[in-house]
Amino acid sequence: MTLAEAKQKLAQYGQEHVLKYYEELDAAGREALLAQIAETDMSVLASCKHREELVKKGEITPLAAMELDEINANRKSFTSTGLDAIHDGKVGAVLLAGGMGTRLGSDNPKCMYNVGINRELYIFECLVNNMMDVVAQSGSWFHLFVMTSEKNNDTTIKFMQEKEYFGYNPEFVHFFKQEMAAATDYEGKIYLEEKGRLATSPNGNGGWFISMKNAWLLDLVKKEGIEWINVFAVDNVLQRIADPCFVGATIQRNCDVGAKVVRKNAPDEKVGVMCLEDGRPSIVEYYDLTRELMDAKDEKGNPAYNFGVILNYLFRVSALEQLLDGNLPLHIVEKKIPCLNENGELVKPQEPNGYKYESLVLDMIHQMDSCLPYEVERNREFAPIKNKTGIDSVESARALLQENGVEL
Ligand code: UTP
């Protein structure tokens, strides 16, 4: 892209200010900035002016979960179906590790966080240990695809190589990078993170399947005959991955996606809950859950919207393939964005200072024809690390790990 073309594009979207330092850049710096301007989608940024209209919900009705009693009554059969699928290579897993973990505030990727107290125990290690249980049970390795971003890819790969994949078979581990999106101030103006670089952030966890395709990994999925993909977040250290009983239940119920859920601990707990939206499976975010929905009861007299998602989904690959061209809704999220100040100095804000533009994996559920919400015991499978202290923190996760017999 030439400078003239860049100016034209920037004028169209009111972003001319990003050329403020253009004259100061050397030839390579100028070329890089023009290339970044060419590839950045600026059409979405104006949406920040009407954020609330973006994610409009349809009619919400309850979607019953498969509860623990039913799971326990069928555990043997589900587990056997799941183990067969894993043993036959039909199950793969995708670790979503492209996030910035701004709330935790560590400079390293979240997977490198050491949750140990008297010994080293990294988040990635906890996840691999949990995967190894399934490897032992099924007698076979399963493929793990790790989504990183441009910001943390090299550090994550180097860390895993140094740690020798914590004992996992490296032939079954594949890294791929997600796409980036521009980050802006509250008026939708793109921040600069360097004099010759627009501020960018990973484009949310909803792009994982497209990014896998762009990295040619869907060819491997096909070649290996992987029919189910278990997508999970990096930060839940009690996460069960490719859980045979969950896999078997989703297969036996013939659903396009299974979603692990936990019983909410209060009607207003801040988790997204499973529901139907206009008759299709969906997740309603806690901030969209009205008092009326919170208090609604099902036919047994139990709260009708009582199961929260924990970002552990099992997708049927053939259902995902039909979605490849379907756009997910855009979420505009307030975040802390490192950027140049008026004087051209880099600042790392302590408070949110603008917006990131993301698509979310939870919106993929609404695009599936059928979904099995599958209850798991909260204290056994849900120990998310979002913050340093308090709720969903290193502290709370450590306590839960210890409760589950993990030595720290
Ligand atoms: P979070 O919503 O907790 O976001 O991600 P985050 O960026 O990790 O953390 P904060 O909000 O800045 O503190 C949930 C999961 O989705 C992944 C994260 O790595 C985590 O596993 N994720 C998030 C991505 O892979 N890509 C993204 O763009 C965003």
Short mmCIF file of C-alpha atoms and ligand atoms in Angstrom, two decimals:
data_model
loop_
_atom_site.label_atom_id
_atom_site.label_comp_id
_atom_site.label_asym_id
_atom_site.label_seq_id
_atom_site.Cartn_x
_atom_site.Cartn_y
_atom_site.Cartn_z
CA MET A 1 0.00 0.00 0.00
CA THR A 2 1.36 3.45 -0.88
CA LEU A 3 1.24 6.40 1.48
CA ALA A 4 -1.47 7.99 -0.65
CA GLU A 5 -3.61 4.83 -0.48
CA ALA A 6 -3.08 4.62 3.26
CA LYS A 7 -4.17 8.23 3.70
CA GLN A 8 -7.29 7.54 1.70
CA LYS A 9 -8.21 4.49 3.81
CA LEU A 10 -7.48 6.29 7.07
CA ALA A 11 -9.55 9.30 6.03
CA GLN A 12 -12.48 7.01 5.24
CA TYR A 13 -12.43 5.71 8.83
CA GLY A 14 -11.28 8.88 10.62
CA GLN A 15 -7.94 7.35 11.64
CA GLU A 16 -5.45 9.79 10.06
CA HIS A 17 -3.76 10.37 13.45
CA VAL A 18 -1.90 7.04 13.20
CA LEU A 19 0.49 8.69 10.72
CA LYS A 20 1.57 11.25 13.36
CA TYR A 21 5.14 9.90 13.52
CA TYR A 22 5.39 8.67 9.91
CA GLU A 23 8.04 11.21 8.95
CA GLU A 24 10.26 10.06 11.87
CA LEU A 25 10.30 6.42 10.74
CA ASP A 26 13.03 4.84 8.63
CA ALA A 27 12.18 3.16 5.33
CA ALA A 28 11.54 -0.26 6.89
CA GLY A 29 9.39 1.28 9.63
CA ARG A 30 7.28 3.16 7.09
CA GLU A 31 6.78 0.06 5.01
CA ALA A 32 5.74 -1.97 8.05
CA LEU A 33 3.24 0.66 9.16
CA LEU A 34 1.70 0.92 5.69
CA ALA A 35 1.41 -2.87 5.55
CA GLN A 36 -0.33 -2.93 8.92
CA ILE A 37 -2.74 -0.19 7.83
CA ALA A 38 -3.52 -2.20 4.70
CA GLU A 39 -4.34 -5.40 6.58
CA THR A 40 -6.30 -3.90 9.49
CA ASP A 41 -10.08 -4.12 9.36
CA MET A 42 -11.19 -0.63 10.36
CA SER A 43 -14.81 -1.02 9.32
CA VAL A 44 -15.79 -2.51 12.69
CA LEU A 45 -14.37 0.26 14.88
CA ALA A 46 -17.24 2.71 14.51
CA SER A 47 -19.50 0.10 16.18
CA CYS A 48 -18.11 1.18 19.54
CA LYS A 49 -20.45 4.16 19.41
CA HIS A 50 -23.48 1.87 19.69
CA ARG A 51 -22.04 -1.03 21.68
CA GLU A 52 -25.29 -1.97 23.41
CA GLU A 53 -27.07 -2.64 20.11
CA LEU A 54 -24.48 -5.14 18.94
CA VAL A 55 -25.40 -8.24 20.80
CA LYS A 56 -29.16 -8.29 20.80
CA LYS A 57 -30.74 -11.40 22.27
CA GLY A 58 -33.78 -13.23 20.95
CA GLU A 59 -36.42 -14.95 23.09
CA ILE A 60 -34.78 -16.81 25.97
CA THR A 61 -36.26 -20.10 27.23
CA PRO A 62 -34.71 -22.83 29.42
CA LEU A 63 -32.52 -25.66 28.14
CA ALA A 64 -32.36 -28.59 30.55
CA ALA A 65 -28.92 -29.88 31.51
CA MET A 66 -27.88 -33.49 31.92
CA GLU A 67 -27.45 -33.50 35.69
CA LEU A 68 -25.06 -35.50 37.86
CA ASP A 69 -27.65 -38.19 38.79
CA GLU A 70 -28.25 -39.04 35.15
CA ILE A 71 -24.54 -38.94 34.38
CA ASN A 72 -23.71 -41.22 37.29
CA ALA A 73 -26.42 -43.70 36.29
CA ASN A 74 -24.89 -43.94 32.79
CA ARG A 75 -21.25 -43.34 33.66
CA LYS A 76 -20.01 -46.76 32.58
CA SER A 77 -21.65 -46.70 29.21
CA PHE A 78 -20.73 -43.06 28.44
CA THR A 79 -17.14 -43.64 29.50
CA SER A 80 -16.80 -46.70 27.34
CA THR A 81 -18.17 -44.85 24.28
CA GLY A 82 -15.82 -41.93 24.98
CA LEU A 83 -12.75 -44.11 25.47
CA ASP A 84 -13.46 -45.92 22.19
CA ALA A 85 -13.64 -42.58 20.36
CA ILE A 86 -10.40 -41.36 21.95
CA HIS A 87 -8.65 -44.64 21.30
CA ASP A 88 -9.74 -44.49 17.64
CA GLY A 89 -8.20 -41.01 17.30
CA LYS A 90 -11.57 -39.32 16.82
CA VAL A 91 -11.04 -36.74 19.56
CA GLY A 92 -8.67 -33.77 19.55
CA ALA A 93 -8.35 -30.80 21.88
CA VAL A 94 -7.84 -27.08 21.36
CA LEU A 95 -6.27 -25.03 24.12
CA LEU A 96 -7.26 -21.37 23.89
CA ALA A 97 -4.09 -19.65 25.03
CA GLY A 98 -4.11 -16.50 22.91
CA GLY A 99 -5.53 -14.21 25.60
CA MET A 100 -3.55 -11.42 27.22
CA GLY A 101 -4.45 -12.28 30.81
CA THR A 102 -4.53 -8.58 31.68
CA ARG A 103 -6.37 -9.16 34.95
CA LEU A 104 -3.67 -11.52 36.21
CA GLY A 105 -1.12 -8.91 35.20
CA SER A 106 1.85 -11.20 34.58
CA ASP A 107 4.23 -10.27 31.75
CA ASN A 108 4.51 -13.89 30.62
CA PRO A 109 1.76 -15.90 28.91
CA LYS A 110 -0.75 -17.24 31.44
CA CYS A 111 0.21 -20.86 30.76
CA MET A 112 3.65 -20.08 32.26
CA TYR A 113 2.23 -18.95 35.58
CA ASN A 114 3.62 -20.94 38.50
CA VAL A 115 0.81 -21.93 40.89
CA GLY A 116 3.15 -24.01 43.06
CA ILE A 117 4.01 -23.01 46.60
CA ASN A 118 6.81 -25.35 47.69
CA ARG A 119 7.58 -26.56 44.18
CA GLU A 120 7.16 -25.33 40.63
CA LEU A 121 3.79 -26.20 39.13
CA TYR A 122 2.89 -24.29 36.00
CA ILE A 123 -0.62 -23.82 34.65
CA PHE A 124 0.34 -25.65 31.45
CA GLU A 125 1.73 -28.48 33.57
CA CYS A 126 -1.59 -28.83 35.43
CA LEU A 127 -3.39 -29.13 32.10
CA VAL A 128 -0.94 -31.69 30.73
CA ASN A 129 -1.18 -33.72 33.95
CA ASN A 130 -4.95 -33.86 33.49
CA MET A 131 -4.54 -34.92 29.86
CA MET A 132 -2.13 -37.65 30.88
CA ASP A 133 -4.88 -39.27 32.96
CA VAL A 134 -6.89 -39.74 29.77
CA VAL A 135 -3.85 -40.96 27.84
CA ALA A 136 -3.33 -43.59 30.52
CA GLN A 137 -7.01 -44.56 30.57
CA SER A 138 -7.42 -44.78 26.78
CA GLY A 139 -3.94 -46.09 26.02
CA SER A 140 -3.46 -43.50 23.26
CA TRP A 141 -2.22 -39.96 22.73
CA PHE A 142 -4.65 -37.42 21.40
CA HIS A 143 -3.80 -34.29 19.40
CA LEU A 144 -3.54 -30.99 21.25
CA PHE A 145 -3.77 -27.79 19.20
CA VAL A 146 -2.60 -24.73 21.08
CA MET A 147 -3.88 -21.35 19.97
CA THR A 148 -1.49 -18.52 20.75
CA SER A 149 -1.32 -14.97 19.44
CA GLU A 150 1.42 -12.93 17.84
CA LYS A 151 2.01 -11.46 21.33
CA ASN A 152 2.77 -14.70 23.14
CA ASN A 153 3.46 -17.36 20.51
CA ASP A 154 7.26 -17.53 20.62
CA THR A 155 7.47 -17.38 24.41
CA THR A 156 4.82 -20.10 24.78
CA ILE A 157 6.54 -22.45 22.31
CA LYS A 158 9.97 -21.88 23.84
CA PHE A 159 8.60 -22.57 27.31
CA MET A 160 6.98 -25.85 26.23
CA GLN A 161 10.15 -26.98 24.47
CA GLU A 162 12.27 -26.16 27.50
CA LYS A 163 9.87 -28.04 29.76
CA GLU A 164 9.80 -30.96 27.30
CA TYR A 165 6.04 -30.62 27.00
CA PHE A 166 5.73 -31.76 30.62
CA GLY A 167 5.88 -35.33 29.35
CA TYR A 168 3.28 -35.04 26.60
CA ASN A 169 4.21 -36.52 23.23
CA PRO A 170 5.45 -33.52 21.14
CA GLU A 171 4.29 -35.19 17.94
CA PHE A 172 0.76 -34.62 19.17
CA VAL A 173 1.19 -30.93 20.02
CA HIS A 174 0.59 -28.23 17.37
CA PHE A 175 0.72 -24.48 17.81
CA PHE A 176 -1.16 -21.95 15.72
CA LYS A 177 -1.64 -18.21 15.96
CA GLN A 178 -4.93 -16.40 16.10
CA GLU A 179 -5.62 -13.17 14.24
CA MET A 180 -5.19 -9.71 15.77
CA ALA A 181 -7.54 -6.73 15.81
CA ALA A 182 -6.90 -3.02 16.33
CA ALA A 183 -7.47 -1.59 19.82
CA THR A 184 -8.96 1.89 20.23
CA ASP A 185 -9.82 4.62 22.69
CA TYR A 186 -13.45 5.17 23.71
CA GLU A 187 -14.09 7.16 20.52
CA GLY A 188 -12.96 4.32 18.28
CA LYS A 189 -9.61 5.95 17.44
CA ILE A 190 -6.84 3.39 17.03
CA TYR A 191 -4.06 3.66 19.61
CA LEU A 192 -0.40 3.48 18.61
CA GLU A 193 1.75 1.02 20.56
CA GLU A 194 4.92 2.25 18.83
CA LYS A 195 5.51 5.22 16.59
CA GLY A 196 5.26 2.91 13.60
CA ARG A 197 2.77 0.35 14.94
CA LEU A 198 -0.96 0.34 15.60
CA ALA A 199 -1.97 -1.09 18.97
CA THR A 200 -3.46 -4.52 18.42
CA SER A 201 -4.84 -7.27 20.60
CA PRO A 202 -5.90 -10.85 19.93
CA ASN A 203 -9.32 -10.87 18.23
CA GLY A 204 -11.07 -12.97 20.89
CA ASN A 205 -11.38 -16.71 21.36
CA GLY A 206 -14.17 -17.13 18.78
CA GLY A 207 -11.80 -17.17 15.83
CA TRP A 208 -10.08 -20.42 16.77
CA PHE A 209 -11.59 -22.61 14.05
CA ILE A 210 -10.90 -20.09 11.26
CA SER A 211 -7.36 -19.60 12.59
CA MET A 212 -6.83 -23.37 12.59
CA LYS A 213 -7.97 -23.43 9.00
CA ASN A 214 -5.66 -20.55 8.08
CA ALA A 215 -2.78 -22.50 9.65
CA TRP A 216 -3.71 -25.54 7.51
CA LEU A 217 -4.40 -27.58 10.61
CA LEU A 218 -7.83 -28.64 9.43
CA ASP A 219 -5.98 -30.79 6.89
CA LEU A 220 -4.41 -32.64 9.80
CA VAL A 221 -7.79 -32.91 11.51
CA LYS A 222 -9.17 -34.54 8.37
CA LYS A 223 -6.14 -36.75 7.78
CA GLU A 224 -6.20 -38.04 11.34
CA GLY A 225 -9.96 -38.60 11.27
CA ILE A 226 -10.67 -36.27 14.19
CA GLU A 227 -14.44 -35.95 14.52
CA TRP A 228 -14.70 -34.12 17.84
CA ILE A 229 -12.76 -31.16 19.17
CA ASN A 230 -12.68 -30.32 22.87
CA VAL A 231 -12.07 -26.58 23.21
CA PHE A 232 -10.95 -25.33 26.59
CA ALA A 233 -9.55 -22.27 28.37
CA VAL A 234 -6.00 -22.03 29.61
CA ASP A 235 -6.87 -20.78 33.04
CA ASN A 236 -8.95 -23.53 34.64
CA VAL A 237 -6.32 -25.68 36.33
CA LEU A 238 -8.83 -28.40 37.32
CA GLN A 239 -10.03 -28.69 33.75
CA ARG A 240 -10.72 -32.25 32.56
CA ILE A 241 -9.72 -32.46 28.91
CA ALA A 242 -11.15 -35.05 26.52
CA ASP A 243 -13.06 -36.38 29.52
CA PRO A 244 -14.22 -39.80 28.29
CA CYS A 245 -17.59 -39.69 30.08
CA PHE A 246 -18.38 -36.22 28.66
CA VAL A 247 -17.29 -37.31 25.18
CA GLY A 248 -19.43 -40.45 25.40
CA ALA A 249 -22.49 -38.57 26.67
CA THR A 250 -22.30 -36.04 23.81
CA ILE A 251 -21.89 -38.82 21.24
CA GLN A 252 -24.69 -40.95 22.67
CA ARG A 253 -27.09 -38.01 22.86
CA ASN A 254 -26.17 -37.22 19.24
CA CYS A 255 -25.58 -33.53 19.91
CA ASP A 256 -23.46 -31.18 17.77
CA VAL A 257 -21.84 -29.73 20.86
CA GLY A 258 -21.48 -30.65 24.52
CA ALA A 259 -20.91 -27.90 27.08
CA LYS A 260 -19.59 -28.55 30.55
CA VAL A 261 -21.62 -26.58 33.07
CA VAL A 262 -21.63 -26.06 36.83
CA ARG A 263 -24.62 -25.43 39.07
CA LYS A 264 -24.65 -21.73 39.88
CA ASN A 265 -23.86 -20.86 43.46
CA ALA A 266 -26.25 -17.89 43.50
CA PRO A 267 -28.94 -16.64 41.09
CA ASP A 268 -26.83 -13.58 40.30
CA GLU A 269 -23.46 -15.35 39.99
CA LYS A 270 -21.39 -13.80 37.19
CA VAL A 271 -21.31 -16.69 34.73
CA GLY A 272 -22.93 -17.14 31.34
CA VAL A 273 -25.85 -19.59 31.57
CA MET A 274 -27.12 -22.15 29.10
CA CYS A 275 -30.48 -21.50 27.52
CA LEU A 276 -32.39 -21.63 24.27
CA GLU A 277 -32.56 -18.42 22.27
CA ASP A 278 -35.31 -18.38 19.67
CA GLY A 279 -35.35 -22.16 20.04
CA ARG A 280 -31.62 -22.71 19.41
CA PRO A 281 -28.97 -23.45 22.03
CA SER A 282 -27.33 -20.34 23.38
CA ILE A 283 -25.62 -18.75 26.33
CA VAL A 284 -26.97 -15.69 28.05
CA GLU A 285 -24.30 -13.58 29.69
CA TYR A 286 -24.81 -12.69 33.36
CA TYR A 287 -25.28 -9.01 32.52
CA ASP A 288 -28.14 -9.89 30.17
CA LEU A 289 -29.88 -12.12 32.73
CA THR A 290 -32.87 -10.16 33.95
CA ARG A 291 -34.31 -10.56 37.48
CA GLU A 292 -37.26 -12.34 35.89
CA LEU A 293 -34.99 -14.95 34.26
CA MET A 294 -32.95 -15.30 37.46
CA ASP A 295 -36.11 -16.12 39.41
CA ALA A 296 -37.75 -18.32 36.74
CA LYS A 297 -38.40 -21.96 37.76
CA ASP A 298 -38.49 -25.16 35.68
CA GLU A 299 -41.25 -27.79 35.94
CA LYS A 300 -39.49 -29.40 38.96
CA GLY A 301 -39.52 -26.05 40.74
CA ASN A 302 -35.74 -25.60 40.38
CA PRO A 303 -34.19 -22.41 38.97
CA ALA A 304 -34.67 -22.60 35.20
CA TYR A 305 -31.34 -20.91 34.34
CA ASN A 306 -29.13 -22.59 36.87
CA PHE A 307 -26.16 -23.91 34.91
CA GLY A 308 -23.15 -21.77 34.10
CA VAL A 309 -20.64 -22.52 31.34
CA ILE A 310 -16.96 -23.06 32.20
CA LEU A 311 -15.46 -22.72 28.70
CA ASN A 312 -15.13 -26.42 28.01
CA TYR A 313 -16.98 -27.44 24.85
CA LEU A 314 -16.91 -30.53 22.68
CA PHE A 315 -17.73 -29.64 19.08
CA ARG A 316 -18.58 -32.02 16.26
CA VAL A 317 -16.13 -31.17 13.48
CA SER A 318 -18.65 -31.65 10.66
CA ALA A 319 -20.97 -29.10 12.31
CA LEU A 320 -18.11 -26.61 12.64
CA GLU A 321 -17.20 -26.95 8.99
CA GLN A 322 -20.60 -25.63 7.99
CA LEU A 323 -19.90 -22.50 9.99
CA LEU A 324 -16.66 -21.48 8.43
CA ASP A 325 -18.20 -18.61 6.51
CA GLY A 326 -20.69 -17.59 9.16
CA ASN A 327 -19.78 -14.40 11.00
CA LEU A 328 -19.90 -14.36 14.78
CA PRO A 329 -21.25 -11.28 16.56
CA LEU A 330 -18.73 -8.64 17.54
CA HIS A 331 -18.09 -7.92 21.22
CA ILE A 332 -16.53 -4.62 22.19
CA VAL A 333 -14.80 -5.04 25.52
CA GLU A 334 -13.29 -2.42 27.82
CA LYS A 335 -9.66 -3.22 28.55
CA LYS A 336 -6.31 -1.77 29.61
CA ILE A 337 -4.42 -1.06 26.39
CA PRO A 338 -0.72 -0.17 26.46
CA CYS A 339 -0.26 2.81 24.14
CA LEU A 340 1.74 5.93 23.35
CA ASN A 341 0.71 9.04 25.24
CA GLU A 342 0.62 12.61 23.87
CA ASN A 343 4.41 12.80 24.17
CA GLY A 344 4.98 9.59 22.26
CA GLU A 345 5.97 7.61 25.39
CA LEU A 346 4.64 4.09 26.01
CA VAL A 347 2.26 3.87 28.99
CA LYS A 348 0.78 0.76 30.59
CA PRO A 349 -2.53 1.95 32.05
CA GLN A 350 -3.67 0.79 35.49
CA GLU A 351 -7.32 1.24 34.55
CA PRO A 352 -9.20 0.42 31.34
CA ASN A 353 -8.59 3.08 28.70
CA GLY A 354 -10.39 1.80 25.62
CA TYR A 355 -11.84 -1.06 23.66
CA LYS A 356 -10.79 -4.37 22.17
CA TYR A 357 -12.85 -5.96 19.42
CA GLU A 358 -13.49 -9.67 19.87
CA SER A 359 -15.56 -12.62 18.77
CA LEU A 360 -16.29 -15.24 21.41
CA VAL A 361 -16.43 -19.02 21.33
CA LEU A 362 -19.68 -18.96 23.31
CA ASP A 363 -21.45 -17.45 20.29
CA MET A 364 -20.57 -20.58 18.32
CA ILE A 365 -23.02 -22.52 20.50
CA HIS A 366 -25.93 -20.59 19.03
CA GLN A 367 -24.87 -21.71 15.58
CA MET A 368 -25.11 -25.40 16.50
CA ASP A 369 -28.38 -27.27 16.01
CA SER A 370 -28.20 -29.14 19.30
CA CYS A 371 -26.29 -28.83 22.55
CA LEU A 372 -25.89 -31.02 25.61
CA PRO A 373 -25.25 -29.02 28.79
CA TYR A 374 -23.37 -31.55 30.94
CA GLU A 375 -23.12 -30.92 34.68
CA VAL A 376 -19.80 -31.29 36.45
CA GLU A 377 -18.97 -30.88 40.11
CA ARG A 378 -17.72 -27.40 40.58
CA ASN A 379 -15.13 -28.19 43.24
CA ARG A 380 -13.68 -30.99 41.14
CA GLU A 381 -13.46 -29.30 37.75
CA PHE A 382 -13.61 -25.54 38.02
CA ALA A 383 -10.68 -23.54 39.34
CA PRO A 384 -10.25 -20.57 36.99
CA ILE A 385 -7.35 -18.16 37.43
CA LYS A 386 -8.38 -14.72 36.26
CA ASN A 387 -7.06 -12.52 39.07
CA LYS A 388 -4.16 -12.55 41.52
CA THR A 389 -6.38 -12.52 44.61
CA GLY A 390 -10.06 -12.84 45.49
CA ILE A 391 -12.65 -14.52 43.29
CA ASP A 392 -11.32 -16.75 40.47
CA SER A 393 -7.77 -16.09 41.51
CA VAL A 394 -4.43 -17.77 42.09
CA GLU A 395 -5.45 -18.02 45.77
CA SER A 396 -8.81 -19.67 45.14
CA ALA A 397 -7.36 -22.04 42.52
CA ARG A 398 -4.57 -23.10 44.88
CA ALA A 399 -7.11 -23.96 47.57
CA LEU A 400 -9.12 -26.02 45.07
CA LEU A 401 -6.03 -27.81 43.75
CA GLN A 402 -5.13 -28.78 47.32
CA GLU A 403 -8.71 -29.90 47.98
CA ASN A 404 -8.27 -32.24 45.01
CA GLY A 405 -5.07 -33.72 46.36
CA VAL A 406 -2.60 -31.80 44.19
CA GLU A 407 0.58 -31.01 46.10
CA LEU A 408 1.73 -27.46 45.76
P1 UTP B 1 -10.47 -14.37 29.03
O1 UTP B 1 -11.82 -13.94 28.67
O2 UTP B 1 -10.23 -14.68 30.48
O3 UTP B 1 -9.43 -13.29 28.50
O4 UTP B 1 -10.12 -15.64 28.17
P2 UTP B 1 -7.87 -13.11 28.75
O5 UTP B 1 -7.37 -12.23 27.66
O6 UTP B 1 -7.16 -14.41 28.89
O7 UTP B 1 -7.76 -12.39 30.16
P3 UTP B 1 -8.08 -10.90 30.61
O8 UTP B 1 -9.55 -10.71 30.39
O9 UTP B 1 -7.24 -9.98 29.77
O10 UTP B 1 -7.70 -10.88 32.06
C1 UTP B 1 -10.72 -16.90 28.29
C2 UTP B 1 -9.90 -17.89 27.48
O11 UTP B 1 -9.87 -17.52 26.10
C3 UTP B 1 -8.53 -17.34 25.68
C4 UTP B 1 -7.74 -17.06 26.94
O12 UTP B 1 -6.37 -17.38 26.73
C5 UTP B 1 -8.43 -17.96 27.93
O13 UTP B 1 -8.04 -19.30 27.78
N1 UTP B 1 -8.47 -16.23 24.72
C6 UTP B 1 -9.01 -15.02 25.03
C7 UTP B 1 -7.86 -16.44 23.52
O14 UTP B 1 -7.34 -17.55 23.23
N2 UTP B 1 -7.83 -15.41 22.63
C8 UTP B 1 -8.35 -14.20 22.89
O15 UTP B 1 -8.28 -13.30 22.02
C9 UTP B 1 -8.97 -14.00 24.12
#
